[in-house]
C-alpha positions in Angstrom: 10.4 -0.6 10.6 13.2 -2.6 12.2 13.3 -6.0 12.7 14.9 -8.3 15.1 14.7 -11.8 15.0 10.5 -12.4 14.0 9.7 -9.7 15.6 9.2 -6.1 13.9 8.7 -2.7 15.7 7.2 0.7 14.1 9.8 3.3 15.5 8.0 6.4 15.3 8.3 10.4 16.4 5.5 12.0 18.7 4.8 14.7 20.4 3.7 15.3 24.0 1.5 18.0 25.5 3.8 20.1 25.8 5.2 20.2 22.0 8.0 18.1 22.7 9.0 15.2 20.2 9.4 11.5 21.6 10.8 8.3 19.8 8.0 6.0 20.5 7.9 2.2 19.4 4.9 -0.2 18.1 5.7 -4.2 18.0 3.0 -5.9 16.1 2.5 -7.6 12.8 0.3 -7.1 9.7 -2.6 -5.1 11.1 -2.3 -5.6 14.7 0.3 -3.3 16.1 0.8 -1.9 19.7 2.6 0.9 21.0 4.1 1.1 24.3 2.9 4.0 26.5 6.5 5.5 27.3 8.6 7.3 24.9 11.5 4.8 24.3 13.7 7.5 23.8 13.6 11.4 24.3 16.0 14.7 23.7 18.0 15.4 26.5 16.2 18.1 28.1 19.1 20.2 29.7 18.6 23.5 28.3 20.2 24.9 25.1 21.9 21.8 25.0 23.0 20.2 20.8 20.5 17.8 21.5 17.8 19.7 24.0 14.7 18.7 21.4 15.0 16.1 18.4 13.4 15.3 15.1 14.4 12.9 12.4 15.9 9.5 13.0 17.1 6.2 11.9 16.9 3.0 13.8 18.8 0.2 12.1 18.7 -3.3 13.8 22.5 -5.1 13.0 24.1 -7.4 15.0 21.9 -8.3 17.9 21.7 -4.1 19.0 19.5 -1.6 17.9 21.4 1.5 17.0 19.9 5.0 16.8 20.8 7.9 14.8 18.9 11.1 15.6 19.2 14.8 14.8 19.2 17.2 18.1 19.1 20.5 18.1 18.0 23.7 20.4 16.8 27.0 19.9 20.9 28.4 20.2 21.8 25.7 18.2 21.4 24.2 14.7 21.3 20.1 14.1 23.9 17.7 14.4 22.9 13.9 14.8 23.7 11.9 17.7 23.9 8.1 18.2 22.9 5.8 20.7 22.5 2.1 21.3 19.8 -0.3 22.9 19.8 -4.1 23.2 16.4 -4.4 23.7 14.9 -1.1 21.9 13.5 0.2 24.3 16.6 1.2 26.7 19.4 3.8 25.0 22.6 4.7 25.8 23.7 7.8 24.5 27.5 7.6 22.6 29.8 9.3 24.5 31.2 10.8 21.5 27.9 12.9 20.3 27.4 14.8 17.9 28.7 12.0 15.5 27.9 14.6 12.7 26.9 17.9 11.7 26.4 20.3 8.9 29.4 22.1 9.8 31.3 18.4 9.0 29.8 18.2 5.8 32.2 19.8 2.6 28.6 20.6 1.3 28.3 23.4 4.1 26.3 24.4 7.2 22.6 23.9 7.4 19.2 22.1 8.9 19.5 18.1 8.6 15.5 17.5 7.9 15.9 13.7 7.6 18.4 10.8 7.6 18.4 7.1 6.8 21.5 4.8 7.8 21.7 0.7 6.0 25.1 -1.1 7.1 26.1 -2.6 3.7 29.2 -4.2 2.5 30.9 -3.5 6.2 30.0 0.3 5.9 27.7 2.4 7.4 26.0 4.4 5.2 23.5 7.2 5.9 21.6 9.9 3.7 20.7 13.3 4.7 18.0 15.7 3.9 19.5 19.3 4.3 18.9 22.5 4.1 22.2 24.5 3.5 22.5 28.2 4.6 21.7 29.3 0.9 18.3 27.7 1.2 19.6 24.8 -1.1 17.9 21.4 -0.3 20.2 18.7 -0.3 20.7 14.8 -0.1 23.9 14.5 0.6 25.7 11.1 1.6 28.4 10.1 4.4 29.8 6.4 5.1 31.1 5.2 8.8 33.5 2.3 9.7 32.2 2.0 12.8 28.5 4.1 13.6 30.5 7.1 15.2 33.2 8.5 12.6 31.7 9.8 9.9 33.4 10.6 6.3 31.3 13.0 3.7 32.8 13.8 0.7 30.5 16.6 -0.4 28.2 14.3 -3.0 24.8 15.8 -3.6 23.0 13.1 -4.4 19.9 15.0 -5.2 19.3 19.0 -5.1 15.6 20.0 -5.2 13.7 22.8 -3.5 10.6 20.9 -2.6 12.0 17.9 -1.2 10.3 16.6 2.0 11.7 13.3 2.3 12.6 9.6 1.5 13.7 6.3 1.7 17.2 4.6 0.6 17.5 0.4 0.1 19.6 -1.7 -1.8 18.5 -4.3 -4.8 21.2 -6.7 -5.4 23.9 -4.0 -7.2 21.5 -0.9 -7.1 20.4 1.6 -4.8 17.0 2.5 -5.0 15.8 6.1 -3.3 11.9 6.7 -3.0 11.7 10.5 -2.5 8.8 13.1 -1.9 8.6 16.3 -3.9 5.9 18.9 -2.2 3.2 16.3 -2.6 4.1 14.0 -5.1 6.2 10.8 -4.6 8.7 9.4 -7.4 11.2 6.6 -7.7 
């Protein structure tokens, strides 16, 4: 959920006909919510290109523009994440700079990035990644930006567990608090 101004939108991932996955958005409140009949934002299409399909994102609302971090991938390709930028939400401009990250840049190794959440907090960027290294090691790992594009990971696993399948990072005045899902099961 972001929120800009009074106004909050539902991002959310679909799928078309076809199998392919879509960014949609849903601007309500409490119980009445209403999504818009056009992806808001879609993988790029071009064939065997980083970001030909995408999965996981994180839309974070900061400074008056909605910015977008979403993994891309193809079938010749594994998952890096890309970024983009809307003022409105519903219109992106991809960074000219993407991939802003991949497994590859992560001292932790090459693998699948499953999931990501990005706050900005104390004039960083910070984003956590669900990964699947090539050992079949599932990861958090964690990675800070200056600026949304340039992104530093020092190799911190922040929590290694096979059944991982995903999660949510927030802060509470001087803590960090991480809801997670094991298999089934959610824990805090």
């Amino acid at each position: 959920i972001s929120v800009a101004g009074s106004q909050p939108s539902i991002f959310f991932l679909a799928r078309d006909n076809n199998d392919a996955r879509h960014i949609g958005r849903a601007d309500g409140k409490g119980t009445s919510w209403a999504a818009g009949t056009v992806p808001v934002f879609s993988g790029s299409s071009t064939s065997n290109a980083w970001d030909e399909s995408l999965s996981c994102f994180s839309v974070l609302y900061d400074g008056g523009t909605y910015h977008l971090w979403y993994q891309g991938y193809s079938l010749l390709s594994s998952s890096n994440i890309g970024y983009a930028s809307s003022a409105d939400g519903y219109a992106w401009t991809r960074g000219t700079t993407n991939p802003v990250f991949a497994p590859g840049f992560s001292p932790l190794g090459i693998g699948w990035i499953k999931q990501l959440h990005v706050i900005h907090d104390e004039g960083l960027y910070k984003m956590w990644y669900l990964m699947v290294t090539a050992t079949s090691e599932t990861i958090v790992g964690y990675a800070t930006s200056p600026d949304r594009i340039n992104w530093m990971d020092e190799g911190t696993k922040i929590l290694v567990s096979s059944t991982v399948q995903g999660f949510s990072v927030m802060r509470e005045g001087a803590v960090y608090r991480m809801w997670y899902a094991l298999a089934e099961e959610i824990y805090y």
